[in-house]
Amino acid sequence: MASRQNIVQRIATLREQINYHNYRYYVLDDPQIPDAEFDRLFRELQALEQQHPELITADSPTQRVGGAPLGEFKPVRHEVPMLSLANAFDDIEVEAFDQRARTRLEVEAIEYTAEPKLDGLAISLLYEQGELVRAATRGDGETGEEVTHNVRTIHAIPLRLLGKDYPGLLEVRGEVYMPRRGFERLNVEQEARGEKAFANPRNAAAGSLRQLDPRITAQRPLAFYCYGVGRVQGGKLPGQHLAILNCLREWGLPVSGEIRQVQGVMGCLDYYRAMAPRRATLPYEIDGVVYKVNSLAQQQALGFVSRAPRWAIAHKFPAQEEMTRVLAIDVQVGRTGALTPVARLEPVFVGGVTVTNATLHNEDEVHRKDVRVGDTVIVRRAGDVIPEVVSVVLSRRPAKTAVFKMPKQCPKCGSQVVRPEGQAVSRCVGGLYCPAQRKQAIKHFAARRAMDIEGLGDKLVDQLVDEALIHDVADLYVLTESQLAGLERMGDKSAENLIQALEKSKHTTLARFIYALGIREVGEATAQALAQYFANLKKLEQADLESLQQVPDVGQVVAESIYRFFRQAHNREVINKLLEAGITWPAPVATAAAQTLAGQTFVLTGTLQTMTRDEAKQRLQARGAKVSGSVSKKTTYVVAGSEAGSKLADAQALGVKVLSEEELLKLLGQSL
Ligand code: D41
């Protein structure tokens, strides 16, 4: 058995190793061992501590989450006040800041540090003899709230400092933030739980630190960068800001890798201009950069005014969020018929551009945010993405507003709008007729595997529609050579060729024609199955949902899409025009089998020897039978193959006659 001395030693070694690897991972961003190895060390320590609870210390890496939820947050007075930062919104304000500082210091140029300004919340960490003993929010700078229990759960924050040469008492200051990816993941989880999504990473970070139950905070992807120190006793720190941060990093505290030493105000502005385009690609949100006088002696000489140092300033990026009013909510129709609600806004300057529209994504989004015409909303433009409405400022909602309703008719063509169950997107069923979908539909119609109209490329379709020479696919067949020859980049010869290609395309097959119609959910294979089953366009047009579902591989969704397509008068009109234009296909070769099984309903179960169930279904249907998925009193026969399951039992229970495969073949006029 291991001696107590050995166990004490092993626990100390494990803690040291875990702290070191945590440091490699969170501070240096350069892990040395795989996660699995780290987990192994961690579990070994956990096991030893469980066997020897008297050896557990508060700064052990296993002790990040512990204790019961708090009843309230205790106030903490900051002995050295946490100052605020003055803002500069343009170069001129930065130059004025530099000018004031140079005048006071009576120097030609000042050495600054430049660092990103994280959009999180400022906190203070108190280390005594290297051990984290207290964490507090900034509050009003004089008094904050104690959040030690929550801050301990943030893995980037060491519970114990590394090395030995840190001051006996060290107050570290920095920003707790939530990286973008963690924020996105958290919001997905929040919505899955039916809870409210956070409007931005800053709110998410603040909300996560303000939890009374640290177990909740522990599940939030929080991170931390330090940007300065407060109280320091029992040790000396260097005389430059950047050198101090480098010390903090060596003691295991995370410091941004983006901090630079720069010369004079030009150095500051260069840093700003280099950072601006990188803003969207950083793994965390920043709302500007911060310039600080590097020399502590100069900092001291400058002092502060009304709680803000004269030696530091935040140079803000243009705001990414602004408030404005919703003038209208329009619905746009996309290429595929998808309807997107868009908020028309009173023009507002956000993130460096004037925004007049913001997407509302889909019907559910509008209702979740409850955006209404007349509302004051917060709009956001992050990076280069499309501006979006973040939330409604409810306190500013005018008296009479109406809940948004998705139109029942397409705003472009008046066709029916449908939203399939379980889907977020509403669509116009206008298809061939809807102008928004027309170009797309015509391109599809002309495609090689559809009507195969040689020479009718995408650009030409765009031109023809834009010049109003065609409105639907049927118009293609009344185009004249002279109309075509008049188009840009179109010679007499190509016009003649296209007319010939159009003539040639009139001789097609029913399957190609059905595919060319561009019915949603109907690809080539389904078009072929439909052609084979119905053999005749009129029958397909008139088919009800039930008979559509009799076609192999056609389920409810596809059947509904086909059914709806043919219920649109416009679609039938276009089809008639096409037929009048002379589109033909050979009549079905095989004359339909005698409808010997008409009026009978079959259910197939188990494995058949001579054919698949799908083939059996097709052959039964070819003779006029219906094939159903479940057994009822209306079922004529259940055909049971080997390993037949519950359907066979259902048949026996309901007294439905059961057929063997041999008997089925006899009915089909064959033998085994
Ligand atoms: O990244 C930040 N949000 C940040 C905030 C930063 N990089 N540096 C900061 N420096 C200071 C001084 C100069 C006062 C030490 C700050 C803040 N203050 C600050 N954060 C919230 C209030 C003040």
XYZ file of C-alpha atoms and ligand atoms in Angstrom:
695
model
C 0.000 0.000 0.000
C 1.170 3.482 -0.838
C 2.376 5.403 2.157
C 0.597 8.585 3.161
C 3.712 10.496 2.259
C 3.564 9.078 -1.267
C -0.105 9.990 -1.645
C 0.501 13.554 -0.483
C 3.382 13.745 -2.948
C 1.364 12.271 -5.834
C -1.525 14.675 -5.226
C 0.885 17.640 -5.252
C 2.497 16.426 -8.495
C -0.865 15.886 -10.180
C -2.095 19.352 -9.214
C 1.083 20.892 -10.513
C 0.842 19.008 -13.801
C -2.841 19.821 -14.257
C -2.234 23.512 -13.543
C 0.660 23.545 -15.958
C -1.312 21.886 -18.781
C -4.250 24.176 -18.122
C -1.817 27.053 -18.556
C -0.473 25.618 -21.825
C -4.030 25.304 -23.058
C -5.703 28.503 -21.865
C -2.874 30.989 -21.561
C -0.308 29.937 -24.153
C -2.929 28.461 -26.473
C -0.391 25.699 -27.113
C -1.427 22.445 -25.432
C 1.325 19.911 -24.846
C -0.738 16.788 -24.225
C -3.949 15.442 -25.759
C -7.248 16.063 -23.981
C -7.538 12.374 -23.102
C -4.237 12.462 -21.242
C -5.315 15.581 -19.379
C -8.579 13.866 -18.407
C -6.624 10.875 -17.119
C -4.520 13.080 -14.809
C -7.652 14.860 -13.676
C -9.494 11.663 -12.876
C -6.529 10.247 -10.987
C -6.460 13.347 -8.803
C -10.230 13.179 -8.299
C -9.977 9.534 -7.207
C -7.138 10.210 -4.744
C -8.999 13.154 -3.258
C -12.127 11.077 -2.898
C -10.191 8.482 -0.905
C -8.516 11.184 1.179
C -10.967 14.067 1.531
C -8.825 15.618 4.268
C -6.204 16.395 1.597
C -8.578 18.486 -0.555
C -7.615 22.177 -0.729
C -9.632 25.083 -2.120
C -7.056 25.719 -4.853
C -7.100 22.131 -6.128
C -8.085 22.054 -9.826
C -10.902 19.647 -8.908
C -12.554 22.294 -6.760
C -13.919 24.614 -9.426
C -17.563 23.846 -8.751
C -18.566 23.349 -5.168
C -20.906 24.438 -2.476
C -24.589 25.178 -2.499
C -26.178 28.019 -4.464
C -25.917 31.428 -2.834
C -28.896 33.373 -1.562
C -27.490 36.712 -2.664
C -24.345 38.477 -3.903
C -22.253 40.199 -1.252
C -21.023 43.736 -1.954
C -17.258 44.158 -2.322
C -15.507 47.520 -1.952
C -12.645 48.071 -4.362
C -9.828 49.492 -2.275
C -8.186 50.794 -5.445
C -11.163 52.029 -7.486
C -11.772 50.358 -10.838
C -11.573 53.314 -13.181
C -13.662 53.724 -16.285
C -12.392 54.343 -19.794
C -13.021 57.458 -21.833
C -14.109 56.864 -25.425
C -12.889 58.257 -28.711
C -15.082 57.795 -31.769
C -12.732 59.060 -34.477
C -9.102 59.894 -35.244
C -9.511 63.527 -34.217
C -10.590 62.555 -30.708
C -7.612 60.196 -30.411
C -5.248 62.952 -31.596
C -6.739 65.352 -29.028
C -6.190 62.743 -26.276
C -2.547 62.316 -27.332
C -2.058 66.095 -27.577
C -3.359 66.658 -24.018
C -1.117 63.923 -22.631
C 1.990 65.239 -24.438
C 1.344 68.777 -23.218
C 1.009 67.602 -19.615
C 4.073 65.422 -19.812
C 6.006 67.978 -21.869
C 7.257 65.313 -24.298
C 7.429 65.068 -28.092
C 5.968 61.607 -28.458
C 4.505 58.991 -26.158
C 5.032 55.233 -26.186
C 1.674 53.465 -25.991
C 0.359 49.936 -25.816
C -2.576 49.041 -28.012
C -4.904 46.143 -27.250
C -8.341 44.900 -28.327
C -11.283 46.115 -26.274
C -13.240 42.988 -25.450
C -16.977 43.202 -25.201
C -17.441 41.472 -21.864
C -17.514 42.616 -18.276
C -14.726 43.860 -16.060
C -13.817 41.902 -12.935
C -11.223 41.951 -10.176
C -9.388 38.815 -9.014
C -7.635 38.806 -5.660
C -4.714 36.411 -5.180
C -3.214 35.911 -1.714
C 0.017 33.956 -1.600
C -0.815 32.866 -5.143
C -4.253 31.532 -4.296
C -7.454 32.968 -5.771
C -9.393 34.125 -2.715
C -11.949 36.535 -4.130
C -13.468 37.656 -7.388
C -15.735 40.663 -7.782
C -17.543 42.477 -10.560
C -16.598 46.097 -11.255
C -20.004 47.433 -10.276
C -19.832 51.222 -10.205
C -16.064 51.101 -9.827
C -16.238 51.687 -6.047
C -18.392 48.714 -5.041
C -18.995 45.520 -6.962
C -20.490 42.130 -6.183
C -18.657 39.067 -4.997
C -18.762 36.352 -7.646
C -15.914 34.119 -6.447
C -18.015 30.935 -6.651
C -18.834 31.638 -10.290
C -15.423 32.872 -11.370
C -13.808 29.727 -9.982
C -15.657 27.727 -12.663
C -13.886 29.605 -15.488
C -11.079 27.317 -16.580
C -8.990 30.126 -18.062
C -8.686 31.664 -14.578
C -6.049 29.930 -12.437
C -7.078 28.985 -8.895
C -3.356 29.102 -8.077
C -0.631 31.171 -9.718
C 2.377 29.477 -11.290
C 5.973 29.966 -10.134
C 6.998 31.642 -6.914
C 7.940 35.261 -7.572
C 4.443 36.749 -7.607
C 3.593 39.421 -4.971
C 2.027 38.064 -1.762
C -1.066 40.095 -2.521
C -1.993 40.678 -6.134
C -5.212 42.063 -7.517
C -5.588 41.302 -11.213
C -8.121 43.087 -13.397
C -9.525 41.979 -16.673
C -12.488 41.159 -18.794
C -14.677 38.053 -18.609
C -16.114 37.364 -22.051
C -17.830 34.664 -24.065
C -16.119 33.539 -27.285
C -18.358 33.652 -30.362
C -18.513 29.894 -30.856
C -19.449 29.250 -27.259
C -22.092 31.944 -27.524
C -23.627 30.397 -30.618
C -23.622 26.949 -29.038
C -25.180 28.300 -25.844
C -27.996 29.954 -27.776
C -28.769 26.745 -29.658
C -28.961 24.971 -26.293
C -31.070 27.724 -24.750
C -33.599 27.492 -27.567
C -33.652 23.695 -27.423
C -34.543 24.021 -23.732
C -37.250 26.522 -24.621
C -35.369 29.310 -22.903
C -34.624 32.770 -24.200
C -31.613 33.227 -26.447
C -29.087 35.893 -25.442
C -28.980 38.971 -27.669
C -25.155 39.128 -27.754
C -22.059 37.550 -26.146
C -21.764 40.424 -23.670
C -25.247 39.830 -22.262
C -24.571 36.116 -22.193
C -21.338 36.615 -20.243
C -22.989 39.010 -17.782
C -26.006 36.734 -17.314
C -23.729 33.764 -16.743
C -21.676 35.496 -14.030
C -24.822 36.712 -12.321
C -25.988 33.207 -11.433
C -26.531 32.320 -7.812
C -25.912 28.667 -8.653
C -22.308 28.134 -9.788
C -23.288 24.849 -11.437
C -25.070 26.900 -14.098
C -22.080 29.194 -14.607
C -19.854 26.118 -14.911
C -21.776 25.111 -18.041
C -21.325 28.483 -19.716
C -18.365 28.877 -22.097
C -16.744 31.837 -20.362
C -13.182 33.013 -20.909
C -10.955 35.740 -19.499
C -8.151 38.147 -20.463
C -6.456 40.423 -17.961
C -5.619 44.008 -18.777
C -4.101 45.423 -15.611
C -3.532 45.235 -11.856
C -5.112 46.846 -8.793
C -3.651 46.335 -5.310
C -0.114 44.968 -5.124
C 1.715 44.198 -1.865
C 4.737 42.158 -0.942
C 6.493 42.280 -4.261
C 7.446 44.632 -7.043
C 6.148 44.855 -10.584
C 7.946 46.345 -13.604
C 7.550 50.006 -14.559
C 5.788 49.442 -17.901
C 2.261 48.301 -18.604
C 3.323 45.728 -21.202
C 6.023 44.308 -18.931
C 3.437 43.891 -16.146
C 1.136 41.967 -18.468
C 4.045 39.736 -19.445
C 4.622 38.965 -15.747
C 0.941 38.122 -15.311
C 1.174 35.755 -18.256
C 4.145 34.001 -16.688
C 2.187 33.516 -13.490
C -0.464 31.684 -15.457
C -2.938 34.444 -16.226
C -4.312 34.758 -19.764
C -3.260 37.904 -21.630
C -4.400 38.749 -25.152
C -1.869 37.844 -27.815
C -2.931 40.934 -29.764
C -1.333 43.500 -27.451
C 1.365 45.612 -29.122
C 3.725 48.373 -28.106
C 3.329 51.315 -30.527
C 4.997 54.708 -30.985
C 2.987 57.888 -30.794
C -0.506 58.590 -32.009
C 0.348 57.384 -35.536
C 1.270 53.999 -34.098
C -2.097 53.904 -32.337
C -4.076 54.755 -35.470
C -2.128 52.225 -37.549
C -3.001 49.542 -35.008
C -6.669 50.545 -35.187
C -6.704 50.347 -38.976
C -5.007 46.960 -38.964
C -7.450 45.606 -36.388
C -10.687 46.875 -37.972
C -10.809 44.403 -40.886
C -9.768 41.533 -38.601
C -12.540 42.262 -36.172
C -15.029 39.844 -37.733
C -12.497 37.005 -37.802
C -11.415 37.158 -34.148
C -12.855 34.345 -32.027
C -14.419 36.914 -29.680
C -16.288 40.179 -30.105
C -14.470 43.465 -29.634
C -16.025 46.899 -29.746
C -12.809 48.857 -30.230
C -9.180 49.030 -29.170
C -7.621 50.548 -26.034
C -4.495 52.729 -26.013
C -2.554 53.037 -22.758
C 0.537 55.066 -21.920
C 3.144 52.338 -21.424
C 5.276 54.004 -18.742
C 3.831 53.746 -15.228
C 5.757 56.859 -14.191
C 4.042 58.795 -16.985
C 0.700 57.235 -16.021
C 1.173 58.502 -12.493
C 2.126 61.968 -13.715
C -1.035 62.120 -15.792
C -3.399 60.907 -13.067
C -7.153 60.811 -13.679
C -10.223 62.991 -14.030
C -13.697 62.021 -12.872
C -12.798 58.335 -12.479
C -11.199 57.928 -15.884
C -7.410 57.846 -16.318
C -5.834 60.566 -18.460
C -3.394 57.905 -19.698
C -5.817 55.544 -21.443
C -8.601 55.808 -24.001
C -10.886 53.400 -25.854
C -11.034 53.992 -29.613
C -14.412 52.541 -30.517
C -15.366 50.846 -33.752
C -18.582 52.055 -35.359
C -21.475 50.607 -33.338
C -22.738 47.241 -34.544
C -26.071 47.726 -32.843
C -28.389 50.681 -33.118
C -32.011 51.500 -32.432
C -34.462 52.388 -35.140
C -38.125 52.057 -36.105
C -39.846 49.408 -38.210
C -41.704 51.182 -41.033
C -43.107 48.027 -42.617
C -42.637 44.297 -42.765
C -42.437 43.113 -46.364
C -42.286 39.560 -47.577
C -39.723 38.714 -50.232
C -39.981 35.729 -52.539
C -36.754 33.920 -53.286
C -35.620 31.813 -56.222
C -37.109 28.666 -54.774
C -40.347 30.335 -53.734
C -39.227 30.667 -50.110
C -40.893 33.634 -48.416
C -38.678 35.791 -46.195
C -40.099 38.548 -43.991
C -37.951 41.680 -44.144
C -38.217 44.697 -41.842
C -38.130 48.045 -43.663
C -36.392 50.433 -41.283
C -36.023 54.103 -40.750
C -32.461 54.524 -42.093
C -29.856 54.085 -39.362
C -26.041 54.081 -39.348
C -24.815 50.717 -38.004
C -21.340 49.212 -38.180
C -20.192 51.815 -40.689
C -23.069 51.631 -43.190
C -26.609 52.940 -43.448
C -29.094 50.149 -42.950
C -32.672 50.347 -44.271
C -33.632 46.646 -44.289
C -33.084 43.809 -41.858
C -33.965 40.176 -42.384
C -36.439 38.544 -40.045
C -35.552 35.071 -41.416
C -38.949 33.335 -41.228
C -42.387 33.363 -39.654
C -41.299 31.743 -36.376
C -38.477 34.249 -35.931
C -40.853 37.190 -36.323
C -43.155 35.705 -33.720
C -40.382 34.743 -31.335
C -39.105 38.315 -31.357
C -42.663 39.622 -31.790
C -41.596 42.340 -34.206
C -44.456 44.615 -35.293
C -44.798 47.549 -37.641
C -44.214 50.726 -35.607
C -41.923 49.005 -33.101
C -38.580 50.423 -32.044
C -36.033 47.668 -32.557
C -32.344 47.005 -32.047
C -30.643 46.224 -35.348
C -27.297 44.584 -35.591
C -24.787 44.340 -38.364
C -21.913 42.020 -37.500
C -19.043 41.785 -39.966
C -20.324 41.510 -43.473
C -23.452 39.562 -42.670
C -26.956 40.747 -43.518
C -28.294 43.145 -40.856
C -30.798 41.558 -38.509
C -33.313 42.627 -35.901
C -31.983 41.569 -32.497
C -34.928 42.514 -30.310
C -37.855 44.854 -29.787
C -37.690 47.692 -27.269
C -41.082 46.894 -25.746
C -41.190 50.016 -23.613
C -41.365 52.029 -26.841
C -44.144 50.059 -28.521
C -46.891 52.409 -29.745
C -50.490 51.907 -28.615
C -51.978 50.175 -31.632
C -49.837 47.495 -33.232
C -50.713 44.277 -34.984
C -49.033 40.890 -34.703
C -47.271 39.961 -37.959
C -49.130 37.545 -40.203
C -47.526 35.597 -43.012
C -49.561 36.279 -46.169
C -51.735 33.415 -47.400
C -51.095 34.515 -50.988
C -47.729 35.082 -52.627
C -47.063 38.838 -52.750
C -45.493 38.392 -56.195
C -48.031 36.247 -58.006
C -50.976 35.705 -55.680
C -50.533 31.929 -55.617
C -51.176 29.971 -52.470
C -48.507 30.027 -49.726
C -47.867 26.784 -47.876
C -45.729 25.886 -44.932
C -45.172 22.135 -44.625
C -45.496 20.758 -41.121
C -42.233 20.727 -39.205
C -40.606 23.257 -41.550
C -39.780 26.874 -40.786
C -40.001 28.090 -44.371
C -43.217 29.185 -46.077
C -43.289 28.829 -49.835
C -45.193 30.131 -52.802
C -46.601 27.235 -54.814
C -46.792 29.434 -57.924
C -43.880 27.580 -59.485
C -43.808 28.242 -63.224
C -46.082 31.208 -62.872
C -44.456 33.194 -60.044
C -42.139 35.904 -61.454
C -39.761 35.442 -58.544
C -39.345 31.816 -59.451
C -39.778 32.153 -63.169
C -36.165 32.470 -64.266
C -35.191 29.529 -62.126
C -38.110 27.502 -63.452
C -37.276 28.309 -67.079
C -33.623 27.379 -66.607
C -34.677 24.086 -65.103
C -37.173 23.484 -67.924
C -34.458 23.979 -70.562
C -31.871 21.811 -68.795
C -30.299 18.866 -70.562
C -32.032 16.205 -68.486
C -35.359 18.026 -68.774
C -36.485 19.427 -72.163
C -32.888 19.615 -73.386
C -33.123 22.932 -75.225
C -29.646 23.356 -76.615
C -28.296 26.899 -76.607
C -30.748 28.231 -74.027
C -28.278 29.066 -71.262
C -28.800 30.887 -67.960
C -27.695 34.279 -69.302
C -30.082 34.065 -72.239
C -32.978 33.134 -69.946
C -32.194 36.170 -67.773
C -32.157 38.364 -70.856
C -35.420 36.977 -72.235
C -37.247 37.449 -68.943
C -35.761 40.893 -68.289
C -36.755 42.055 -71.788
C -40.246 40.668 -71.150
C -40.012 38.475 -74.251
C -41.110 35.474 -72.198
C -43.156 35.186 -69.023
C -43.380 31.461 -68.682
C -41.917 28.355 -70.293
C -44.727 28.162 -72.839
C -43.711 31.558 -74.263
C -40.425 29.966 -75.366
C -42.274 28.196 -78.171
C -43.731 31.372 -79.661
C -40.400 33.223 -79.848
C -39.477 34.303 -83.361
C -36.081 34.359 -84.993
C -36.229 38.124 -85.432
C -37.054 38.643 -81.726
C -34.047 36.543 -80.767
C -31.690 38.100 -83.299
C -32.462 41.508 -81.797
C -30.948 40.498 -78.441
C -27.508 41.540 -77.296
C -24.728 39.091 -78.221
C -27.125 37.105 -80.395
C -26.408 36.646 -84.101
C -28.763 35.456 -86.828
C -27.136 32.065 -86.792
C -27.549 31.469 -83.048
C -31.131 32.704 -83.250
C -31.825 30.191 -85.994
C -30.114 27.422 -84.008
C -32.158 28.161 -80.917
C -35.430 28.062 -82.833
C -34.360 24.674 -84.194
C -33.428 23.448 -80.717
C -36.841 24.523 -79.448
C -38.526 22.614 -82.283
C -36.469 19.539 -81.501
C -37.316 19.718 -77.786
C -41.015 19.354 -78.585
C -40.474 15.635 -79.080
C -39.826 14.372 -75.620
C -41.014 11.729 -73.149
C -43.689 12.034 -70.509
C -41.083 11.479 -67.767
C -38.878 14.288 -69.052
C -41.865 16.578 -69.387
C -43.008 15.920 -65.812
C -39.481 16.489 -64.568
C -39.194 19.697 -66.607
C -42.263 21.167 -64.903
C -40.066 21.695 -61.838
C -42.564 20.446 -59.284
C -41.032 20.674 -55.799
C -39.812 17.297 -54.546
C -40.115 15.746 -58.010
C -36.692 14.754 -59.289
C -35.908 12.584 -62.288
C -36.610 9.261 -60.584
C -39.967 10.396 -59.228
C -40.895 11.846 -62.611
C -40.158 8.464 -64.173
C -42.195 6.616 -61.572
C -45.114 8.999 -62.114
C -44.930 8.590 -65.897
C -44.892 4.830 -65.570
C -47.737 4.666 -63.096
C -50.129 7.132 -64.727
C -48.939 6.722 -68.335
C -50.986 9.768 -69.212
C -50.670 13.414 -68.187
C -54.392 13.997 -67.663
C -54.517 11.139 -65.137
C -51.570 12.594 -63.242
C -53.157 16.050 -63.232
C -56.381 14.690 -61.802
C -54.864 12.226 -59.334
C -55.935 12.615 -55.713
C -53.545 12.370 -52.776
C -54.371 8.760 -52.144
C -53.634 7.562 -55.662
C -50.443 9.654 -55.812
C -49.211 7.809 -52.765
C -49.738 4.530 -54.552
C -46.799 5.395 -56.810
C -43.588 3.691 -55.648
C -41.476 5.982 -53.448
C -44.089 8.720 -53.342
C -44.873 9.551 -49.733
C -47.139 12.121 -48.188
C -44.839 15.126 -48.659
C -44.171 14.449 -52.347
C -47.814 13.605 -53.022
C -48.945 16.867 -51.456
C -46.445 18.853 -53.477
C -47.618 17.279 -56.763
C -51.258 17.623 -55.825
C -50.854 21.291 -54.983
C -48.939 21.987 -58.180
C -51.778 20.745 -60.358
C -54.419 22.546 -58.311
C -52.852 25.882 -59.353
C -54.833 27.174 -62.327
C -51.727 28.957 -63.660
C -49.752 25.771 -63.815
C -52.512 24.007 -65.737
C -52.727 26.963 -68.110
C -49.000 26.839 -68.843
C -49.201 23.089 -69.427
C -52.079 23.556 -71.880
C -50.139 26.228 -73.738
C -47.159 23.856 -73.964
C -49.343 21.090 -75.371
C -50.911 23.501 -77.826
C -47.413 24.538 -78.900
C -46.962 20.951 -79.998
C -45.064 19.195 -77.236
C -45.646 15.478 -77.616
C -44.343 12.186 -76.356
C -44.882 8.628 -77.482
C -47.967 6.944 -76.098
C -47.203 4.302 -73.448
C -45.920 1.189 -75.220
C -47.353 -1.585 -73.163
C -51.123 -1.448 -73.115
C -52.322 -1.354 -69.570
C -52.768 -4.728 -67.920
C -56.312 -5.900 -67.418
C -57.677 -4.314 -64.250
C -58.422 -7.715 -62.738
C -57.801 -6.560 -59.163
C -59.694 -3.264 -59.271
C -61.445 -2.454 -56.008
C -59.255 -4.771 -53.925
C -56.893 -3.584 -51.218
C -53.669 -5.432 -50.399
C -51.231 -5.178 -47.517
C -47.735 -6.609 -47.996
C -45.657 -7.894 -45.083
C -42.492 -9.928 -44.617
C -39.869 -10.856 -47.213
C -40.930 -12.218 -50.612
C -38.763 -14.693 -52.537
C -39.357 -13.722 -56.179
C -39.603 -9.947 -55.935
C -39.200 -7.008 -53.604
C -42.243 -5.599 -51.851
C -41.964 -2.506 -54.067
C -42.150 -4.629 -57.222
C -45.116 -6.538 -55.837
C -46.776 -3.219 -55.084
C -46.215 -1.971 -58.655
C -47.536 -5.169 -60.179
C -50.637 -5.185 -58.003
C -51.284 -1.535 -58.808
C -50.842 -2.206 -62.534
C -53.884 -4.468 -62.212
C -55.915 -1.812 -60.473
C -55.386 -2.915 -56.864
C -54.722 -0.557 -53.995
C -51.765 -1.267 -51.749
C -51.974 0.027 -48.209
C -49.502 0.210 -45.353
C -51.795 -0.958 -42.583
C -54.386 -3.683 -42.095
C -58.017 -2.734 -41.562
C -61.423 -4.292 -42.068
C -61.331 -2.895 -45.627
C -58.226 -4.921 -46.477
C -59.001 -7.641 -49.002
C -55.775 -9.639 -48.570
C -52.630 -9.550 -46.507
C -49.723 -11.065 -48.444
C -47.325 -12.617 -45.953
C -43.723 -13.379 -46.916
C -41.203 -14.930 -44.557
C -40.662 -13.287 -41.184
C -43.973 -11.495 -41.432
C -44.553 -9.345 -38.370
C -47.392 -7.597 -36.632
C -49.394 -7.063 -39.822
C -49.929 -10.803 -40.070
C -51.180 -10.819 -36.496
C -53.472 -7.869 -37.322
C -54.890 -9.792 -40.291
C -55.610 -12.828 -38.128
C -57.210 -10.659 -35.453
C -59.460 -8.897 -37.980
C -60.246 -12.058 -39.919
C -58.634 -10.768 -43.119
C -57.613 -13.465 -45.571
C -53.865 -14.091 -45.699
C -52.176 -15.017 -48.993
C -48.837 -16.762 -49.495
C -46.412 -15.577 -52.150
C -47.500 -18.489 -54.343
C -51.129 -17.422 -54.120
C -50.146 -13.827 -54.915
C -48.338 -14.965 -58.066
C -51.414 -16.888 -59.130
C -53.530 -13.774 -58.749
C -50.986 -11.897 -60.869
C -51.283 -14.591 -63.484
C -47.927 -16.238 -62.854
C -46.688 -19.246 -61.023
C -43.700 -19.801 -58.765
O -10.816 44.853 -23.054
C -11.366 45.678 -22.301
N -12.678 45.707 -22.229
C -10.569 46.605 -21.470
C -11.201 47.312 -20.478
C -9.182 46.771 -21.674
N -8.534 46.074 -22.630
N -8.497 47.632 -20.902
C -9.109 48.351 -19.918
N -8.363 49.185 -19.190
C -8.921 49.900 -18.215
C -8.079 50.821 -17.415
C -7.200 51.638 -18.314
C -8.927 51.760 -16.613
C -7.242 49.997 -16.512
C -10.498 48.201 -19.671
C -11.043 48.983 -18.626
N -10.243 49.818 -17.914
C -12.440 48.966 -18.239
N -13.314 48.015 -18.478
C -14.494 48.372 -17.965
C -14.367 49.577 -17.382
C -13.078 49.949 -17.538
